Tab-separated table of C-alpha atoms and ligand atoms in Angstrom:
chain	number	residue	atom	x	y	z
A	1	MET	CA	-64.693	-223.441	-18.730
A	2	LYS	CA	-65.108	-220.331	-16.625
A	3	ILE	CA	-66.633	-217.257	-18.277
A	4	VAL	CA	-66.202	-213.847	-16.693
A	5	VAL	CA	-68.372	-211.035	-18.054
A	6	ALA	CA	-67.286	-207.528	-17.052
A	7	LYS	CA	-69.917	-205.792	-14.917
A	8	SER	CA	-69.117	-202.551	-16.742
A	9	ALA	CA	-69.685	-204.081	-20.208
A	10	GLY	CA	-72.245	-202.445	-22.476
A	11	PHE	CA	-74.236	-199.211	-22.590
A	12	CYS	CA	-72.893	-196.455	-20.390
A	13	PHE	CA	-75.165	-193.882	-18.779
A	14	GLY	CA	-74.722	-191.363	-21.634
A	15	VAL	CA	-75.454	-193.834	-24.429
A	16	GLN	CA	-78.459	-195.305	-22.596
A	17	ARG	CA	-79.806	-191.792	-22.082
A	18	ALA	CA	-79.349	-190.933	-25.777
A	19	VAL	CA	-81.095	-194.114	-26.969
A	20	ASP	CA	-83.929	-193.553	-24.457
A	21	LEU	CA	-84.379	-189.966	-25.678
A	22	VAL	CA	-84.744	-191.211	-29.269
A	23	MET	CA	-87.271	-193.884	-28.209
A	24	ASN	CA	-89.276	-191.339	-26.226
A	25	ALA	CA	-89.241	-188.914	-29.155
A	26	VAL	CA	-90.564	-191.621	-31.501
A	27	GLU	CA	-93.580	-192.057	-29.192
A	28	LYS	CA	-94.110	-188.437	-28.224
A	29	TYR	CA	-93.782	-186.876	-31.678
A	30	GLU	CA	-95.625	-189.514	-33.684
A	31	GLY	CA	-96.311	-188.263	-37.208
A	32	GLN	CA	-93.382	-185.836	-37.174
A	33	LYS	CA	-89.981	-186.387	-38.745
A	34	ILE	CA	-87.460	-187.639	-36.184
A	35	TYR	CA	-83.779	-187.358	-37.050
A	36	THR	CA	-80.564	-188.255	-35.282
A	37	TYR	CA	-77.608	-186.069	-36.209
A	38	GLY	CA	-75.407	-188.870	-37.545
A	39	PRO	CA	-75.935	-192.426	-36.232
A	40	ILE	CA	-77.030	-192.171	-32.573
A	41	ILE	CA	-74.412	-194.714	-31.465
A	42	HIS	CA	-71.671	-196.798	-33.110
A	43	ASN	CA	-73.756	-199.911	-33.269
A	44	GLU	CA	-75.320	-201.102	-36.518
A	45	THR	CA	-77.953	-203.300	-34.816
A	46	VAL	CA	-79.320	-200.424	-32.736
A	47	VAL	CA	-79.201	-197.991	-35.666
A	48	GLU	CA	-81.097	-200.443	-37.913
A	49	ASP	CA	-83.723	-200.966	-35.201
A	50	LEU	CA	-84.279	-197.207	-34.925
A	51	LYS	CA	-84.522	-196.919	-38.715
A	52	SER	CA	-87.283	-199.517	-38.681
A	53	ARG	CA	-89.150	-197.254	-36.230
A	54	GLY	CA	-88.948	-194.391	-38.713
A	55	VAL	CA	-85.889	-192.574	-37.325
A	56	ILE	CA	-83.869	-190.926	-40.094
A	57	ILE	CA	-80.144	-190.210	-39.960
A	58	MET	CA	-79.397	-186.595	-40.825
A	59	GLU	CA	-76.106	-186.671	-42.720
A	60	GLU	CA	-73.512	-184.418	-41.145
A	61	ASP	CA	-72.170	-183.164	-44.470
A	62	LYS	CA	-75.600	-182.024	-45.649
A	63	ASP	CA	-77.428	-178.788	-44.912
A	64	PRO	CA	-80.098	-179.381	-42.204
A	65	ALA	CA	-82.330	-176.945	-44.101
A	66	ASP	CA	-82.565	-179.496	-46.950
A	67	TYR	CA	-84.466	-181.883	-44.670
A	68	GLU	CA	-88.189	-181.625	-43.982
A	69	LYS	CA	-88.725	-179.827	-40.652
A	70	GLY	CA	-88.696	-182.114	-37.656
A	71	ILE	CA	-87.023	-183.044	-34.384
A	72	VAL	CA	-83.241	-183.532	-34.420
A	73	ILE	CA	-81.601	-185.522	-31.634
A	74	ILE	CA	-77.953	-184.699	-30.952
A	75	ARG	CA	-76.037	-187.839	-30.017
A	76	SER	CA	-74.019	-188.341	-26.838
A	77	HIS	CA	-70.716	-187.223	-28.481
A	78	GLY	CA	-72.164	-183.730	-28.835
A	79	VAL	CA	-71.648	-181.238	-31.659
A	80	SER	CA	-70.214	-177.753	-32.095
A	81	ARG	CA	-72.143	-174.595	-31.332
A	82	ALA	CA	-72.195	-173.804	-35.072
A	83	VAL	CA	-73.876	-177.132	-35.883
A	84	MET	CA	-76.556	-176.486	-33.234
A	85	ASP	CA	-77.183	-173.074	-34.811
A	86	ARG	CA	-77.389	-174.528	-38.337
A	87	ILE	CA	-79.938	-177.120	-37.241
A	88	ARG	CA	-82.113	-174.459	-35.609
A	89	GLU	CA	-81.764	-172.154	-38.634
A	90	GLY	CA	-82.924	-175.106	-40.732
A	91	GLY	CA	-86.240	-174.866	-38.847
A	92	HIS	CA	-85.815	-177.957	-36.681
A	93	GLU	CA	-86.369	-178.476	-32.992
A	94	ILE	CA	-83.412	-179.936	-31.065
A	95	ILE	CA	-83.371	-182.631	-28.397
A	96	ASP	CA	-79.884	-182.492	-26.949
A	97	ALA	CA	-78.698	-185.965	-25.932
A	98	THR	CA	-75.109	-184.788	-25.505
A	99	CYS	CA	-73.735	-186.714	-22.528
A	100	PRO	CA	-73.475	-184.366	-19.517
A	101	PHE	CA	-69.779	-185.336	-19.188
A	102	VAL	CA	-69.171	-184.058	-22.722
A	103	SER	CA	-71.258	-180.922	-22.129
A	104	LYS	CA	-68.993	-180.177	-19.172
A	105	ILE	CA	-65.951	-180.235	-21.497
A	106	HIS	CA	-67.770	-177.882	-23.889
A	107	ARG	CA	-68.339	-175.491	-21.006
A	108	LEU	CA	-64.721	-175.664	-19.803
A	109	ALA	CA	-63.359	-175.182	-23.347
A	110	SER	CA	-65.636	-172.229	-23.923
A	111	GLU	CA	-64.961	-170.504	-20.560
A	112	HIS	CA	-61.164	-170.960	-20.522
A	113	SER	CA	-60.655	-170.013	-24.165
A	114	ALA	CA	-62.796	-166.905	-23.583
A	115	LYS	CA	-60.244	-165.919	-20.905
A	116	GLY	CA	-57.475	-166.161	-23.514
A	117	GLU	CA	-56.088	-169.489	-22.291
A	118	ARG	CA	-54.740	-171.991	-24.816
A	119	ILE	CA	-56.578	-175.321	-24.926
A	120	ILE	CA	-54.803	-178.641	-25.379
A	121	LEU	CA	-57.144	-181.505	-26.155
A	122	LEU	CA	-55.865	-185.037	-25.667
A	123	GLY	CA	-57.688	-187.208	-28.155
A	124	ASP	CA	-58.308	-188.044	-31.759
A	125	LYS	CA	-58.762	-184.904	-33.870
A	126	ASP	CA	-61.026	-186.763	-36.309
A	127	HIS	CA	-63.361	-188.142	-33.642
A	128	PRO	CA	-66.787	-186.423	-33.572
A	129	GLU	CA	-66.420	-185.688	-29.834
A	130	ILE	CA	-63.174	-183.764	-30.372
A	131	ARG	CA	-64.594	-181.991	-33.439
A	132	GLY	CA	-67.577	-180.980	-31.313
A	133	ILE	CA	-65.384	-179.713	-28.449
A	134	ILE	CA	-63.277	-177.654	-30.878
A	135	GLY	CA	-66.512	-176.018	-31.929
A	136	TRP	CA	-66.985	-174.571	-28.420
A	137	ILE	CA	-63.514	-173.002	-28.237
A	138	ASN	CA	-63.462	-169.262	-28.713
A	139	GLY	CA	-60.887	-168.471	-31.398
A	140	ASP	CA	-58.227	-170.837	-32.695
A	141	GLY	CA	-55.952	-171.118	-29.635
A	142	TYR	CA	-56.000	-174.881	-29.355
A	143	ASP	CA	-54.017	-178.013	-30.219
A	144	VAL	CA	-55.007	-181.668	-30.348
A	145	ILE	CA	-52.462	-184.234	-29.174
A	146	LYS	CA	-52.936	-187.971	-29.463
A	147	THR	CA	-49.551	-189.667	-29.271
A	148	ARG	CA	-46.420	-189.654	-27.152
A	149	GLU	CA	-44.430	-188.420	-30.176
A	150	GLU	CA	-46.814	-185.490	-30.665
A	151	ALA	CA	-46.494	-184.566	-26.975
A	152	GLU	CA	-42.707	-184.781	-27.139
A	153	SER	CA	-42.457	-182.513	-30.169
A	154	TYR	CA	-45.116	-180.080	-28.915
A	155	VAL	CA	-44.056	-176.451	-28.712
A	156	ALA	CA	-46.264	-173.691	-27.299
A	157	ASP	CA	-45.632	-170.035	-26.672
A	158	SER	CA	-44.009	-170.123	-23.219
A	159	THR	CA	-46.194	-167.244	-22.015
A	160	ASP	CA	-49.386	-169.127	-22.778
A	161	LYS	CA	-51.536	-170.250	-19.909
A	162	ILE	CA	-52.683	-173.724	-20.942
A	163	ILE	CA	-55.705	-175.731	-19.934
A	164	LEU	CA	-55.545	-179.388	-20.865
A	165	LEU	CA	-58.713	-181.428	-21.379
A	166	SER	CA	-59.172	-184.964	-22.639
A	167	GLN	CA	-61.597	-186.863	-24.814
A	168	THR	CA	-63.944	-188.700	-22.438
A	169	THR	CA	-62.811	-192.094	-23.766
A	170	PHE	CA	-59.054	-191.391	-23.631
A	171	ASN	CA	-56.859	-194.054	-22.048
A	172	LEU	CA	-56.106	-193.057	-18.452
A	173	HIS	CA	-52.486	-194.274	-18.471
A	174	LYS	CA	-51.818	-192.478	-21.743
A	175	PHE	CA	-53.386	-189.337	-20.286
A	176	GLN	CA	-50.990	-189.476	-17.312
A	177	GLU	CA	-48.025	-190.167	-19.591
A	178	LEU	CA	-48.770	-187.281	-21.973
A	179	VAL	CA	-49.495	-184.841	-19.141
A	180	GLU	CA	-46.133	-185.698	-17.608
A	181	ILE	CA	-44.295	-185.133	-20.908
A	182	LEU	CA	-46.009	-181.773	-21.421
A	183	THR	CA	-45.536	-180.645	-17.802
A	184	GLN	CA	-41.804	-181.387	-17.975
A	185	LYS	CA	-41.548	-178.833	-20.748
A	186	GLY	CA	-42.131	-176.165	-18.105
A	187	TYR	CA	-45.400	-174.785	-19.449
A	188	ASP	CA	-48.042	-173.325	-17.158
A	189	ILE	CA	-50.492	-176.217	-17.579
A	190	ASN	CA	-53.698	-176.845	-15.695
A	191	ALA	CA	-54.485	-180.473	-16.591
A	192	LEU	CA	-58.083	-181.547	-16.006
A	193	ASN	CA	-58.813	-185.216	-16.305
A	194	THR	CA	-62.108	-185.207	-18.211
A	195	ILE	CA	-62.057	-188.942	-18.925
A	196	CYS	CA	-65.445	-190.124	-17.755
A	197	ASN	CA	-65.660	-192.566	-14.845
A	198	ALA	CA	-67.551	-195.079	-16.945
A	199	THR	CA	-64.582	-195.289	-19.322
A	200	GLU	CA	-62.018	-195.515	-16.538
A	201	GLU	CA	-63.945	-198.253	-14.746
A	202	ARG	CA	-64.549	-200.170	-17.951
A	203	GLN	CA	-60.862	-199.992	-18.928
A	204	GLU	CA	-59.616	-201.013	-15.483
A	205	GLU	CA	-62.025	-203.923	-15.189
A	206	ALA	CA	-61.210	-205.087	-18.748
A	207	ALA	CA	-57.462	-204.967	-18.018
A	208	ARG	CA	-57.930	-206.945	-14.802
A	209	ILE	CA	-60.057	-209.642	-16.454
A	210	ALA	CA	-57.777	-209.842	-19.527
A	211	GLY	CA	-54.839	-210.505	-17.191
A	212	GLU	CA	-56.618	-213.559	-15.754
A	213	VAL	CA	-58.017	-215.331	-18.835
A	214	ASP	CA	-56.807	-217.325	-21.857
A	215	VAL	CA	-59.234	-215.748	-24.331
A	216	MET	CA	-60.785	-212.303	-24.094
A	217	PHE	CA	-63.626	-211.010	-26.264
A	218	VAL	CA	-64.108	-207.283	-26.709
A	219	ILE	CA	-67.503	-206.601	-28.272
A	220	GLY	CA	-68.047	-203.298	-30.035
A	221	GLY	CA	-68.895	-201.490	-33.243
A	222	ARG	CA	-66.224	-201.242	-35.948
A	223	ASN	CA	-66.170	-197.435	-35.592
A	224	SER	CA	-66.401	-197.302	-31.820
A	225	SER	CA	-63.245	-195.671	-30.496
A	226	ASN	CA	-63.861	-196.665	-26.862
A	227	SER	CA	-64.223	-200.318	-27.943
A	228	GLN	CA	-61.002	-200.149	-29.954
A	229	LYS	CA	-59.186	-198.750	-26.916
A	230	LEU	CA	-60.581	-201.581	-24.796
A	231	TYR	CA	-59.221	-204.011	-27.370
A	232	GLU	CA	-55.729	-202.420	-27.206
A	233	ILE	CA	-55.740	-202.579	-23.399
A	234	CYS	CA	-56.878	-206.224	-23.319
A	235	LYS	CA	-54.473	-207.293	-26.069
A	236	GLN	CA	-51.555	-206.079	-23.938
A	237	ARG	CA	-52.647	-208.390	-21.112
A	238	CYS	CA	-53.984	-211.326	-23.105
A	239	SER	CA	-52.603	-212.337	-26.508
A	240	GLY	CA	-55.826	-214.257	-27.202
A	241	THR	CA	-57.949	-211.106	-27.378
A	242	TYR	CA	-60.551	-210.837	-30.158
A	243	PHE	CA	-62.438	-207.744	-31.305
A	244	ILE	CA	-65.927	-208.806	-32.403
A	245	GLN	CA	-69.197	-207.085	-33.270
A	246	THR	CA	-71.549	-210.015	-32.704
A	247	LYS	CA	-71.532	-213.710	-31.811
A	248	ASP	CA	-71.094	-214.504	-35.513
A	249	ASP	CA	-67.603	-212.996	-35.609
A	250	PHE	CA	-65.830	-215.848	-33.879
A	251	ASP	CA	-65.498	-219.557	-34.293
A	252	LEU	CA	-65.847	-221.904	-31.328
A	253	SER	CA	-62.501	-223.432	-32.314
A	254	VAL	CA	-60.763	-220.464	-30.609
A	255	LEU	CA	-62.108	-221.815	-27.295
A	256	GLN	CA	-60.541	-225.267	-27.665
A	257	SER	CA	-58.307	-226.148	-24.690
A	258	VAL	CA	-59.277	-222.861	-23.052
A	259	TYR	CA	-60.109	-222.737	-19.322
A	260	ASN	CA	-60.962	-219.090	-18.754
A	261	VAL	CA	-62.789	-216.678	-21.045
A	262	GLY	CA	-63.345	-212.989	-20.422
A	263	ILE	CA	-65.951	-210.772	-22.063
A	264	THR	CA	-66.220	-207.009	-22.101
A	265	ALA	CA	-67.978	-204.582	-24.408
A	266	GLY	CA	-67.838	-200.967	-25.473
A	267	ALA	CA	-70.280	-198.290	-24.381
A	268	SER	CA	-72.472	-198.720	-27.450
A	269	THR	CA	-72.984	-202.473	-27.224
A	270	PRO	CA	-76.552	-203.530	-26.298
A	271	VAL	CA	-76.970	-206.098	-23.541
A	272	ASN	CA	-78.591	-208.700	-25.839
A	273	ILE	CA	-75.418	-208.899	-27.970
A	274	ILE	CA	-73.316	-209.472	-24.828
A	275	GLU	CA	-75.740	-212.221	-23.760
A	276	GLU	CA	-75.577	-213.901	-27.162
A	277	VAL	CA	-71.769	-213.982	-27.091
A	278	THR	CA	-71.848	-215.369	-23.529
A	279	LYS	CA	-74.318	-218.097	-24.531
A	280	LYS	CA	-72.205	-219.120	-27.522
A	281	CYS	CA	-69.152	-219.480	-25.242
A	282	GLN	CA	-71.188	-221.730	-22.910
A	283	ARG	CA	-71.876	-224.277	-25.688
B	1	F3S	FE1	-70.901	-190.180	-21.446
B	1	F3S	FE2	-68.918	-191.523	-20.548
B	1	F3S	FE3	-70.720	-192.694	-21.905
B	1	F3S	S1	-68.844	-189.535	-21.470
B	1	F3S	S2	-71.461	-191.178	-23.320
B	1	F3S	S3	-71.021	-191.766	-19.898
B	1	F3S	S4	-68.576	-193.135	-22.014
């Protein structure tokens, strides 16, 4: 049996940076309270490991001032300006692990909305990244669009100048499709593809591998949106695609009479989990 592991599988630059910043903080600020604002990544194994090193999760629905003063690390998804302010007002120091690609979207949203332009965000309105971006828009001149149907029924004031930005993990083909639908409506739209390269590369490589194998494993956290998108992409190319969190989530019986297996993983999947899944397939 041939096993192909995607080169792009696993931690992306932004997630690796965020995890490294937490690890460094644990060493550098020994004796002080170290918090992550929400779980640092969508991976239970990594989060549990950090907990065992004393890192505490600051709950997003609680007032930062209710926590003992300490260091708060903002995860790679980023947060709104108001959340940053609340954390500081709560007496904490901030280490900002917002991925630079997300920070760039914050800057664009802030600058263009300040000029009175309407912002269209392509993404999931409930995802922390989109909630964070909304928090950098000046005023309420924005809309979030996720589906083809939403794009088709979208109506804006025809005089609005619109800047379109996307969630970093948005599907590239869907981005192109929705931009086309919105552009055909005749609006003055400046569409900026803010999907990060890591996501694009990961999705393209996953699609290519899925098209060549009998069984495809997508490894990722249950709540990881980029892993779920990878699963959707792979499922379209390979009906034998499985979404798993660890090696324990599949039975070797699925590999019976299988010649080619593909493996990819979301941006928050540590390399050891990918290796364990690969080893199990080799049995
Ligand atoms: Fe950043 Fe892209 Fe990863 S936006 S957090 S490098 S998926």
